[in-house]
CSV table of C-alpha atoms in Angstrom, one decimal:
chain,number,residue,atom,x,y,z
A,1,MET,CA,130.2,166.0,157.5
A,2,LYS,CA,127.2,164.6,158.3
A,3,PHE,CA,123.7,163.9,156.2
A,4,THR,CA,120.4,163.3,157.3
A,5,LEU,CA,117.8,162.2,155.4
A,6,GLY,CA,114.2,163.8,155.8
A,7,LYS,CA,111.2,161.9,156.7
A,8,LYS,CA,109.5,162.8,153.3
A,9,THR,CA,112.7,161.5,151.2
A,10,PHE,CA,112.8,158.0,153.6
A,11,MET,CA,109.0,156.8,152.9
A,12,LEU,CA,109.9,157.9,149.5
A,13,GLY,CA,113.1,155.4,149.0
A,14,THR,CA,111.0,153.1,150.7
A,15,ALA,CA,108.4,153.1,148.4
A,16,MET,CA,110.1,153.3,145.4
A,17,THR,CA,112.0,149.7,146.8
A,18,VAL,CA,108.5,148.6,147.5
A,19,VAL,CA,107.5,149.0,143.9
A,20,LEU,CA,110.6,148.1,142.5
A,21,GLY,CA,110.6,144.7,144.4
A,22,GLY,CA,106.9,144.0,143.8
A,23,PHE,CA,107.7,144.6,139.8
A,24,ALA,CA,110.4,142.3,140.3
A,25,LEU,CA,108.2,139.8,142.0
A,26,ALA,CA,105.7,139.8,139.0
A,27,LEU,CA,107.9,139.7,136.1
A,28,LEU,CA,109.8,136.6,138.4
A,29,GLY,CA,106.2,135.3,139.0
A,30,ALA,CA,105.1,135.8,135.0
A,31,GLY,CA,108.8,134.4,134.4
A,32,GLY,CA,108.0,131.1,136.5
A,33,ILE,CA,104.5,130.6,135.3
A,34,VAL,CA,105.9,131.1,131.2
A,35,ALA,CA,108.4,128.5,131.6
A,36,TRP,CA,106.1,126.2,133.5
A,37,GLU,CA,103.8,126.1,131.1
A,38,TYR,CA,106.7,125.7,128.7
A,39,SER,CA,108.0,122.7,130.5
A,40,ASN,CA,104.5,121.4,130.2
A,41,SER,CA,104.1,121.5,126.4
A,42,ASN,CA,105.0,118.9,123.9
A,43,ALA,CA,107.1,121.1,122.0
A,44,PHE,CA,109.5,120.9,125.1
A,45,CYS,CA,109.1,117.2,125.6
A,46,THR,CA,109.7,116.6,122.3
A,47,ASN,CA,112.0,118.7,121.1
A,48,ASN,CA,114.4,120.4,123.9
A,49,CYS,CA,114.1,117.5,126.6
A,50,HIS,CA,112.9,114.1,125.5
A,51,ALA,CA,114.1,113.4,121.8
A,52,VAL,CA,114.4,110.3,122.5
A,53,HIS,CA,112.6,108.9,119.7
A,54,PRO,CA,112.0,112.1,116.8
A,55,GLU,CA,109.2,109.6,114.9
A,56,GLU,CA,107.2,109.7,118.0
A,57,PRO,CA,105.7,113.6,117.3
A,58,ARG,CA,105.0,112.3,113.7
A,59,ALA,CA,102.8,109.6,115.3
A,60,ASN,CA,101.2,111.5,118.0
A,61,ALA,CA,100.1,114.3,115.1
A,62,VAL,CA,98.2,111.7,113.4
A,63,SER,CA,97.1,109.5,116.6
A,64,SER,CA,93.3,109.9,118.4
A,65,HIS,CA,95.1,111.4,121.0
A,66,ALA,CA,96.8,114.4,119.3
A,67,ARG,CA,95.5,117.3,121.5
A,68,VAL,CA,96.6,115.5,124.1
A,69,GLN,CA,99.7,116.8,126.0
A,70,CYS,CA,102.2,114.9,126.4
A,71,VAL,CA,102.5,115.4,130.3
A,72,GLU,CA,98.4,114.2,130.6
A,73,CYS,CA,99.1,111.0,130.5
A,74,HIS,CA,102.7,110.4,131.5
A,75,MET,CA,102.3,111.9,134.9
A,76,GLY,CA,99.4,112.8,134.5
A,77,ARG,CA,96.2,115.2,135.7
A,78,LEU,CA,97.4,115.9,139.1
A,79,PRO,CA,97.6,118.9,141.2
A,80,THR,CA,101.0,121.8,140.6
A,81,LEU,CA,103.0,121.3,143.7
A,82,GLN,CA,102.7,117.3,142.5
A,83,LEU,CA,103.3,117.7,139.5
A,84,MET,CA,106.5,119.6,140.1
A,85,THR,CA,107.9,116.9,142.9
A,86,LEU,CA,107.1,114.4,140.4
A,87,LYS,CA,109.2,116.2,138.1
A,88,ALA,CA,112.0,117.2,140.8
A,89,ALA,CA,112.2,113.0,140.9
A,90,HIS,CA,113.0,112.6,137.2
A,91,TYR,CA,117.0,113.3,138.0
A,92,ASN,CA,117.6,109.2,136.6
A,93,GLU,CA,116.0,110.6,133.5
A,94,LEU,CA,118.3,113.3,132.6
A,95,LEU,CA,121.2,111.0,133.7
A,96,GLY,CA,120.3,109.0,131.0
A,97,MET,CA,120.4,112.0,128.1
A,98,ILE,CA,123.9,112.5,129.3
A,99,THR,CA,125.1,109.2,129.6
A,100,GLY,CA,123.2,107.9,126.8
A,101,TYR,CA,120.6,105.3,126.3
A,102,GLU,CA,119.3,101.9,124.4
A,103,ARG,CA,116.9,102.1,121.5
A,104,PRO,CA,114.2,101.2,121.4
A,105,LEU,CA,113.4,103.0,125.1
A,106,ALA,CA,110.8,101.2,126.7
A,107,ALA,CA,108.4,103.0,129.2
A,108,THR,CA,108.9,101.1,132.6
A,109,THR,CA,107.4,104.5,134.9
A,110,LEU,CA,104.4,105.3,133.4
A,111,ARG,CA,101.8,106.8,135.6
A,112,PRO,CA,98.7,104.2,136.8
A,113,ALA,CA,96.0,104.8,134.1
A,114,ARG,CA,93.8,105.8,137.3
A,115,ASP,CA,96.1,109.1,137.1
A,116,SER,CA,95.8,110.1,133.8
A,117,CYS,CA,93.5,107.7,131.4
A,118,GLU,CA,90.8,107.9,133.6
A,119,GLY,CA,90.5,111.6,134.0
A,120,CYS,CA,88.9,111.4,129.7
A,121,HIS,CA,87.7,107.4,129.8
A,122,TRP,CA,85.6,106.1,133.1
A,123,PRO,CA,86.0,102.5,133.3
A,124,SER,CA,82.8,102.2,135.6
A,125,VAL,CA,80.7,103.3,132.8
A,126,ASN,CA,78.9,100.7,131.1
A,127,HIS,CA,79.7,100.8,127.3
A,128,ASP,CA,77.0,99.3,124.8
A,129,ASP,CA,78.6,97.1,121.7
A,130,LYS,CA,80.1,98.2,119.0
A,131,VAL,CA,80.1,97.6,115.5
A,132,ARG,CA,83.6,97.7,114.5
A,133,THR,CA,84.3,97.6,110.2
A,134,LYS,CA,87.9,96.7,109.0
A,135,VAL,CA,88.7,97.3,105.3
A,136,HIS,CA,91.5,95.5,104.1
A,137,TYR,CA,92.5,94.9,100.2
A,138,ARG,CA,93.9,91.9,98.5
A,139,ASP,CA,97.2,92.2,97.1
A,140,ASP,CA,96.0,90.8,93.3
A,141,PRO,CA,95.7,92.1,90.2
A,142,LYS,CA,91.8,93.8,91.1
A,143,ASN,CA,92.9,94.9,95.1
A,144,THR,CA,89.8,93.1,95.9
A,145,GLU,CA,88.1,94.5,98.3
A,146,GLU,CA,87.6,92.5,101.8
A,147,ARG,CA,85.3,93.8,104.5
A,148,THR,CA,85.5,92.7,108.2
A,149,LYS,CA,82.4,93.5,110.6
A,150,LEU,CA,83.5,92.8,114.4
A,151,ILE,CA,80.7,93.6,116.6
A,152,VAL,CA,82.7,94.0,119.7
A,153,HIS,CA,82.0,93.8,123.4
A,154,THR,CA,83.4,96.8,125.3
A,155,GLY,CA,82.0,96.1,128.8
A,156,GLY,CA,82.7,98.1,131.7
A,157,GLY,CA,80.4,98.6,134.5
A,158,VAL,CA,81.3,99.2,138.2
A,159,ALA,CA,82.5,95.6,139.7
A,160,ARG,CA,80.6,95.7,143.4
A,161,GLU,CA,77.5,95.9,141.7
A,162,LYS,CA,78.6,92.4,139.7
A,163,ALA,CA,77.6,94.1,136.3
A,164,THR,CA,81.6,93.8,134.5
A,165,ARG,CA,81.8,92.5,131.5
A,166,GLY,CA,83.6,92.4,128.4
A,167,ILE,CA,87.1,93.8,127.7
A,168,HIS,CA,86.7,96.9,130.5
A,169,TRP,CA,86.1,93.6,132.8
A,170,HIS,CA,90.4,93.6,132.9
A,171,VAL,CA,90.4,96.5,134.3
A,172,GLU,CA,87.4,96.7,136.6
A,173,GLN,CA,88.5,93.6,138.8
A,174,ASN,CA,91.9,93.3,140.8
A,175,VAL,CA,93.8,91.4,138.0
A,176,GLU,CA,97.3,91.6,138.4
A,177,TYR,CA,99.8,90.0,136.3
A,178,VAL,CA,104.6,89.5,136.3
A,179,THR,CA,106.5,89.9,133.2
A,180,ASP,CA,109.8,89.3,132.7
A,181,ASP,CA,110.0,91.4,129.5
A,182,VAL,CA,110.2,95.2,129.6
A,183,GLN,CA,107.5,95.5,126.6
A,184,LYS,CA,105.4,93.3,128.2
A,185,ARG,CA,105.2,90.5,124.9
A,186,THR,CA,104.5,87.6,127.2
A,187,ILE,CA,102.3,87.4,130.6
A,188,PRO,CA,103.6,84.1,132.1
A,189,TRP,CA,101.8,84.8,135.7
A,190,VAL,CA,98.2,86.4,136.5
A,191,ARG,CA,96.6,86.9,139.7
A,192,ILE,CA,92.7,87.7,139.8
A,193,THR,CA,91.3,88.4,143.6
A,194,ASP,CA,88.0,88.8,144.1
A,195,LYS,CA,85.8,91.4,146.6
A,196,ASP,CA,86.3,88.4,149.3
A,197,GLY,CA,90.2,88.8,149.1
A,198,LYS,CA,90.6,85.3,147.9
A,199,SER,CA,93.1,84.8,144.8
A,200,THR,CA,93.6,82.3,141.7
A,201,VAL,CA,96.7,82.5,140.0
A,202,TYR,CA,97.2,81.4,136.6
A,203,PHE,CA,100.8,80.3,135.4
A,204,ASP,CA,102.1,79.5,131.9
A,205,ALA,CA,102.6,75.6,131.4
A,206,ALA,CA,104.8,77.0,128.6
A,207,SER,CA,106.7,79.4,130.7
A,208,LYS,CA,111.3,78.7,130.3
A,209,VAL,CA,111.0,80.7,133.9
A,210,GLY,CA,110.0,78.6,136.8
A,211,ARG,CA,106.0,79.6,139.3
A,212,ALA,CA,108.6,80.6,142.4
A,213,GLU,CA,111.0,82.2,140.6
A,214,MET,CA,108.0,84.5,138.8
A,215,GLU,CA,106.4,84.8,142.0
A,216,GLN,CA,108.8,86.6,143.3
A,217,LYS,CA,108.8,89.2,140.7
A,218,PRO,CA,107.5,92.8,141.3
A,219,LYS,CA,104.0,92.5,140.7
A,220,ARG,CA,101.8,94.9,138.3
A,221,ARG,CA,97.9,95.7,138.5
A,222,MET,CA,95.9,95.6,134.9
A,223,ASP,CA,95.1,99.4,133.7
A,224,CYS,CA,94.2,100.9,130.2
A,225,THR,CA,98.1,100.9,128.9
A,226,ASP,CA,98.5,96.9,129.6
A,227,CYS,CA,96.8,96.8,126.2
A,228,HIS,CA,95.7,100.6,124.7
A,229,ASN,CA,99.9,100.6,125.2
A,230,ALA,CA,100.8,103.0,122.3
A,231,THR,CA,97.4,104.7,121.9
A,232,GLY,CA,99.6,108.2,122.3
A,233,HIS,CA,102.0,107.3,119.3
A,234,PRO,CA,101.4,104.4,117.6
A,235,PHE,CA,103.4,102.9,115.2
A,236,THR,CA,100.9,101.3,112.9
A,237,ASN,CA,102.0,99.0,110.4
A,238,PRO,CA,102.0,100.2,107.2
A,239,ALA,CA,100.2,97.8,105.3
A,240,ASP,CA,97.6,99.1,107.2
A,241,ARG,CA,97.7,102.0,106.1
A,242,VAL,CA,97.8,101.8,103.0
A,243,ASP,CA,94.3,99.4,103.4
A,244,GLN,CA,92.9,103.3,104.8
A,245,ALA,CA,94.7,105.2,102.3
A,246,ILE,CA,92.8,103.1,99.6
A,247,ALA,CA,89.4,103.0,101.4
A,248,ALA,CA,89.6,106.8,102.1
A,249,GLY,CA,90.7,108.1,98.2
A,250,ARG,CA,93.5,108.8,98.7
A,251,ILE,CA,95.1,106.0,96.4
A,252,ASP,CA,93.1,104.8,93.3
A,253,SER,CA,92.0,101.4,93.3
A,254,SER,CA,91.3,101.2,90.4
A,255,ILE,CA,95.0,101.2,89.2
A,256,PRO,CA,95.6,97.4,88.5
A,257,SER,CA,97.9,95.3,91.8
A,258,ILE,CA,98.3,99.2,93.3
A,259,LYS,CA,98.3,97.0,96.6
A,260,ALA,CA,100.9,94.9,95.7
A,261,ARG,CA,103.1,97.6,94.5
A,262,ALA,CA,102.5,99.5,97.8
A,263,LEU,CA,103.6,96.6,99.8
A,264,ALA,CA,106.4,96.0,97.1
A,265,ILE,CA,107.9,99.7,97.8
A,266,ILE,CA,107.2,99.6,101.6
A,267,ASP,CA,109.9,96.2,102.0
A,268,LYS,CA,112.4,97.8,99.5
A,269,ALA,CA,112.5,100.9,101.7
A,270,ALA,CA,112.6,98.8,104.9
A,271,PRO,CA,116.4,99.2,105.5
A,272,LEU,CA,116.3,102.7,105.4
A,273,TYR,CA,117.6,104.9,108.2
A,274,GLY,CA,118.3,108.6,108.9
A,275,PRO,CA,116.9,112.4,109.4
A,276,MET,CA,113.2,112.2,107.4
A,277,GLU,CA,114.4,114.6,105.3
A,278,GLU,CA,117.0,112.9,103.9
A,279,GLN,CA,114.9,110.0,103.4
A,280,VAL,CA,112.3,111.7,101.3
A,281,PRO,CA,114.0,112.0,98.0
A,282,THR,CA,115.4,108.0,98.3
A,283,PHE,CA,111.6,107.0,99.0
A,284,LYS,CA,110.4,109.5,95.9
A,285,LYS,CA,113.2,107.9,93.9
A,286,ILE,CA,112.0,104.4,95.4
A,287,ILE,CA,108.2,104.5,94.3
A,288,ALA,CA,109.3,106.6,90.8
A,289,ASP,CA,110.7,103.1,90.2
A,290,ALA,CA,108.1,100.7,90.6
A,291,ALA,CA,106.1,103.7,88.5
A,292,PRO,CA,104.7,102.1,84.9
A,293,LYS,CA,106.6,103.1,82.5
A,294,GLY,CA,105.8,105.0,78.7
A,295,GLN,CA,103.3,107.6,78.4
A,296,LEU,CA,99.7,107.5,80.9
A,297,LYS,CA,96.8,109.3,80.1
A,298,PRO,CA,95.9,112.2,82.3
A,299,GLU,CA,93.4,110.7,84.5
A,300,GLN,CA,96.0,107.9,84.7
A,301,GLN,CA,99.2,110.5,85.4
A,302,ALA,CA,96.8,112.4,88.7
A,303,ALA,CA,96.0,109.0,90.3
A,304,GLU,CA,100.0,108.0,90.5
A,305,THR,CA,100.9,111.7,91.5
A,306,GLN,CA,98.9,110.7,93.9
A,307,PHE,CA,99.8,107.5,95.2
A,308,GLU,CA,103.0,108.9,94.9
A,309,LYS,CA,102.1,111.8,98.0
A,310,SER,CA,100.5,108.9,100.0
A,311,MET,CA,103.2,106.4,99.6
A,312,VAL,CA,105.6,109.3,100.9
A,313,GLU,CA,103.0,110.3,104.0
A,314,ILE,CA,102.9,106.3,104.7
A,315,LEU,CA,107.0,105.7,104.6
A,316,SER,CA,107.1,108.7,106.5
A,317,LEU,CA,105.1,107.5,109.2
A,318,SER,CA,106.7,104.3,109.0
A,319,GLU,CA,111.0,104.7,108.7
A,320,PHE,CA,113.2,105.8,111.8
A,321,GLU,CA,116.4,107.5,111.9
A,322,ALA,CA,118.2,104.6,114.0
A,323,LYS,CA,119.2,101.8,112.3
A,324,GLY,CA,117.8,98.4,112.9
A,325,LEU,CA,114.0,99.9,113.8
A,326,THR,CA,110.9,99.4,112.1
A,327,TRP,CA,107.3,99.4,113.3
A,328,LYS,CA,107.9,96.1,114.5
A,329,SER,CA,110.3,97.1,117.6
A,330,PHE,CA,107.2,98.8,119.5
A,331,PRO,CA,104.5,96.7,119.4
A,332,THR,CA,100.7,97.9,120.4
A,333,GLN,CA,99.0,95.1,122.3
A,334,ALA,CA,95.7,96.3,121.4
A,335,GLY,CA,93.8,93.2,119.9
A,336,HIS,CA,95.7,90.8,119.1
A,337,LYS,CA,96.3,90.7,114.7
A,338,ASP,CA,100.0,92.0,114.4
A,339,PHE,CA,101.2,91.2,118.0
A,340,PRO,CA,100.3,88.8,120.7
A,341,GLY,CA,97.7,91.3,122.6
A,342,CYS,CA,95.1,89.2,124.2
A,343,PHE,CA,96.6,85.7,123.5
A,344,ARG,CA,99.4,86.9,126.2
A,345,CYS,CA,96.9,85.5,128.7
A,346,HIS,CA,93.8,84.0,126.8
A,347,ASP,CA,96.1,81.1,125.2
A,348,GLY,CA,94.6,78.3,127.1
A,349,LYS,CA,98.2,77.4,128.6
A,350,HIS,CA,97.9,79.6,131.6
A,351,PHE,CA,96.4,77.3,134.2
A,352,ASN,CA,95.2,77.4,138.3
A,353,GLU,CA,95.7,74.9,140.6
A,354,LYS,CA,92.9,73.5,139.6
A,355,GLY,CA,93.9,72.5,136.6
A,356,GLU,CA,91.3,75.6,134.9
A,357,ALA,CA,92.8,77.3,132.0
A,358,ILE,CA,92.2,80.9,131.3
A,359,ARG,CA,89.7,80.9,128.3
A,360,LEU,CA,90.8,80.8,124.8
A,361,GLN,CA,87.6,82.6,123.5
A,362,CYS,CA,87.2,84.5,120.8
A,363,THR,CA,83.5,85.4,121.5
A,364,LEU,CA,84.6,87.1,125.1
A,365,CYS,CA,85.5,90.3,123.6
A,366,HIS,CA,83.6,90.4,120.1
A,367,ASP,CA,80.9,88.3,118.4
A,368,LEU,CA,82.2,85.8,115.4
A,369,PRO,CA,83.1,87.6,112.3
A,370,GLN,CA,81.6,88.8,108.8
A,371,VAL,CA,83.6,89.0,106.2
A,372,SER,CA,82.0,90.0,103.0
A,373,VAL,CA,84.1,90.2,99.4
A,374,ASN,CA,83.5,93.2,97.3
A,375,GLY,CA,80.1,93.3,99.0
A,376,THR,CA,79.3,89.5,98.4
A,377,LEU,CA,78.8,87.7,102.3
A,378,LYS,CA,81.3,85.1,102.9
A,379,THR,CA,80.2,84.3,106.0
A,380,VAL,CA,77.1,82.0,107.3
A,381,ASN,CA,75.6,83.4,110.4
A,382,SER,CA,74.6,80.6,113.5
A,383,MET,CA,71.1,79.7,113.1
A,384,VAL,CA,71.2,79.5,117.2
A,385,THR,CA,68.2,81.1,119.3
A,386,PRO,CA,69.2,84.3,120.5
A,387,GLY,CA,69.5,83.3,124.6
A,388,LEU,CA,70.0,79.9,124.1
A,389,THR,CA,72.4,78.1,125.9
A,390,PRO,CA,75.1,77.0,124.2
A,391,PRO,CA,76.6,73.1,125.3
A,392,ASP,CA,79.3,72.7,127.9
A,393,SER,CA,81.9,72.0,125.3
A,394,HIS,CA,81.3,75.7,123.9
A,395,ASN,CA,82.7,76.9,127.4
A,396,ALA,CA,86.2,74.9,127.5
A,397,PRO,CA,89.4,76.7,128.3
A,398,ASN,CA,90.4,75.2,124.6
A,399,PHE,CA,87.5,75.3,122.9
A,400,MET,CA,88.2,78.0,120.0
A,401,HIS,CA,91.8,75.6,119.1
A,402,ASP,CA,90.4,72.3,119.3
A,403,HIS,CA,86.5,72.5,118.5
A,404,ARG,CA,87.5,70.9,115.2
A,405,THR,CA,88.0,67.8,117.3
A,406,LYS,CA,84.6,67.7,118.9
A,407,VAL,CA,82.7,68.2,115.8
A,408,ASP,CA,79.5,65.6,115.6
A,409,ASN,CA,76.0,65.5,114.1
A,410,THR,CA,74.5,67.8,116.8
A,411,CYS,CA,76.9,70.8,115.4
A,412,ALA,CA,75.2,71.2,112.2
A,413,MET,CA,71.6,71.8,113.9
A,414,CYS,CA,73.0,75.3,115.0
A,415,HIS,CA,75.6,75.9,112.4
A,416,GLY,CA,74.4,74.2,109.3
A,417,PRO,CA,76.0,71.9,107.3
A,418,ILE,CA,79.7,71.4,107.8
A,419,LYS,CA,82.5,72.5,105.4
A,420,TRP,CA,85.4,73.4,106.6
A,421,GLY,CA,87.4,76.2,104.8
A,422,THR,CA,88.8,79.6,104.2
A,423,GLU,CA,86.8,81.6,101.7
A,424,GLY,CA,83.3,81.2,103.2
A,425,GLY,CA,80.0,79.6,102.0
A,426,SER,CA,79.7,77.9,105.6
A,427,PHE,CA,79.4,78.5,109.5
A,428,CYS,CA,83.2,76.5,109.9
A,429,ALA,CA,84.7,78.6,106.7
A,430,ASN,CA,85.0,82.0,108.2
A,431,PRO,CA,87.7,83.8,106.2
A,432,ALA,CA,88.5,86.0,109.0
A,433,CYS,CA,89.3,82.6,111.5
A,434,HIS,CA,91.3,80.5,109.2
A,435,GLY,CA,93.6,80.5,106.8
A,436,ARG,CA,95.5,83.0,108.6
A,437,LYS,CA,98.2,83.6,110.9
A,438,TRP,CA,97.6,84.8,114.7
A,439,PRO,CA,100.9,86.4,116.3
A,440,GLU,CA,101.6,83.2,118.9
A,441,LEU,CA,98.6,81.4,118.1
A,442,SER,CA,97.7,78.6,115.0
A,443,LEU,CA,94.0,78.0,114.8
A,444,ASP,CA,94.6,75.5,111.9
A,445,GLN,CA,97.4,73.6,113.7
A,446,THR,CA,96.5,70.1,114.8
A,447,ALA,CA,94.8,69.9,118.2
A,448,LYS,CA,96.9,68.6,121.1
């Protein structure tokens, strides 16, 4: 028996095949687009794939980059095909997820800032100076308010115009460095190359690794993330979060010793670890145990209730699931309050072959701080005429460290009576400089 298909039947079958095939391709294409978009979402990165540190999504949610997608920083704003290639090359991360990894996990393969940060932040723009005010509360019975005002020299500018200055000078110049620490807490070797190709190398005189050995290590060009390394999901000092809560009114500063109580609660909660939902009841018990006993007035009870809510939020952003981890396990190198930051290079002991050091000079990045306590100005401004050229001694690499050994009668001409101290009242008794500890540096020790 022989079957034959008519021309109309054949054409109808062909048309059906094309239509169904096109529909299937459209479905596959739509599904592929949805899958691709989902693979670039924060939900995929933090939950389905990279559940490395469950605390990072919480930290990101309260950061200045909360609306920036993970892939925009960790992969960069690149063409789609290039992004696909990069993702395919991340097989080593899949291997780590299968075989395990250590915590804290340090990112060693971040995209260059020129492919990520600079999509929004253009360093060639010359930024004006910015006034920053830091509010701190002392842990005394009155929760004494202390405000520190800084004029920050952000700077920037295009290197070829010879206009670079301030903090952003570092990313506009060709600055390379070597570190033997995966978290970049130390930078023993620095090289600066000018536009003519002339290089100057600075080496940490106190380094335990020899200069020749250090020069053989991989070199990295300095960019935004070498200082702003935790801007996407910062693990802030919880004491700073307490200050922020008091300043915002979420914690009532009229409660006696409330700052000291908050710090004691933080210390007691520090050893805790495990899933956050399991830690919260313990947080509340620690807070309740520290609360005042006895009958409280309605307004006092309301303040205590708000204090509990704020402290649970602060502890939820400060505690970790893995044992042994704290906010100190994730250093942020912007500034130099809790971690070395600027002092990794600007410590006065990185010397070149001529014996010249990278300057330990605070005013390269900001003016001398002004401090007020409970609204009363404690610092005394210099009487220097704007634009006056400072003495050569002020440009010495270690001037901020050993200026006390160089004091003579001429200093009073610009700075007023020379009176040492830590509580203000004279130019040389600035409480923002003296009477406190800096990471890897002491401005109060005897100059060497």
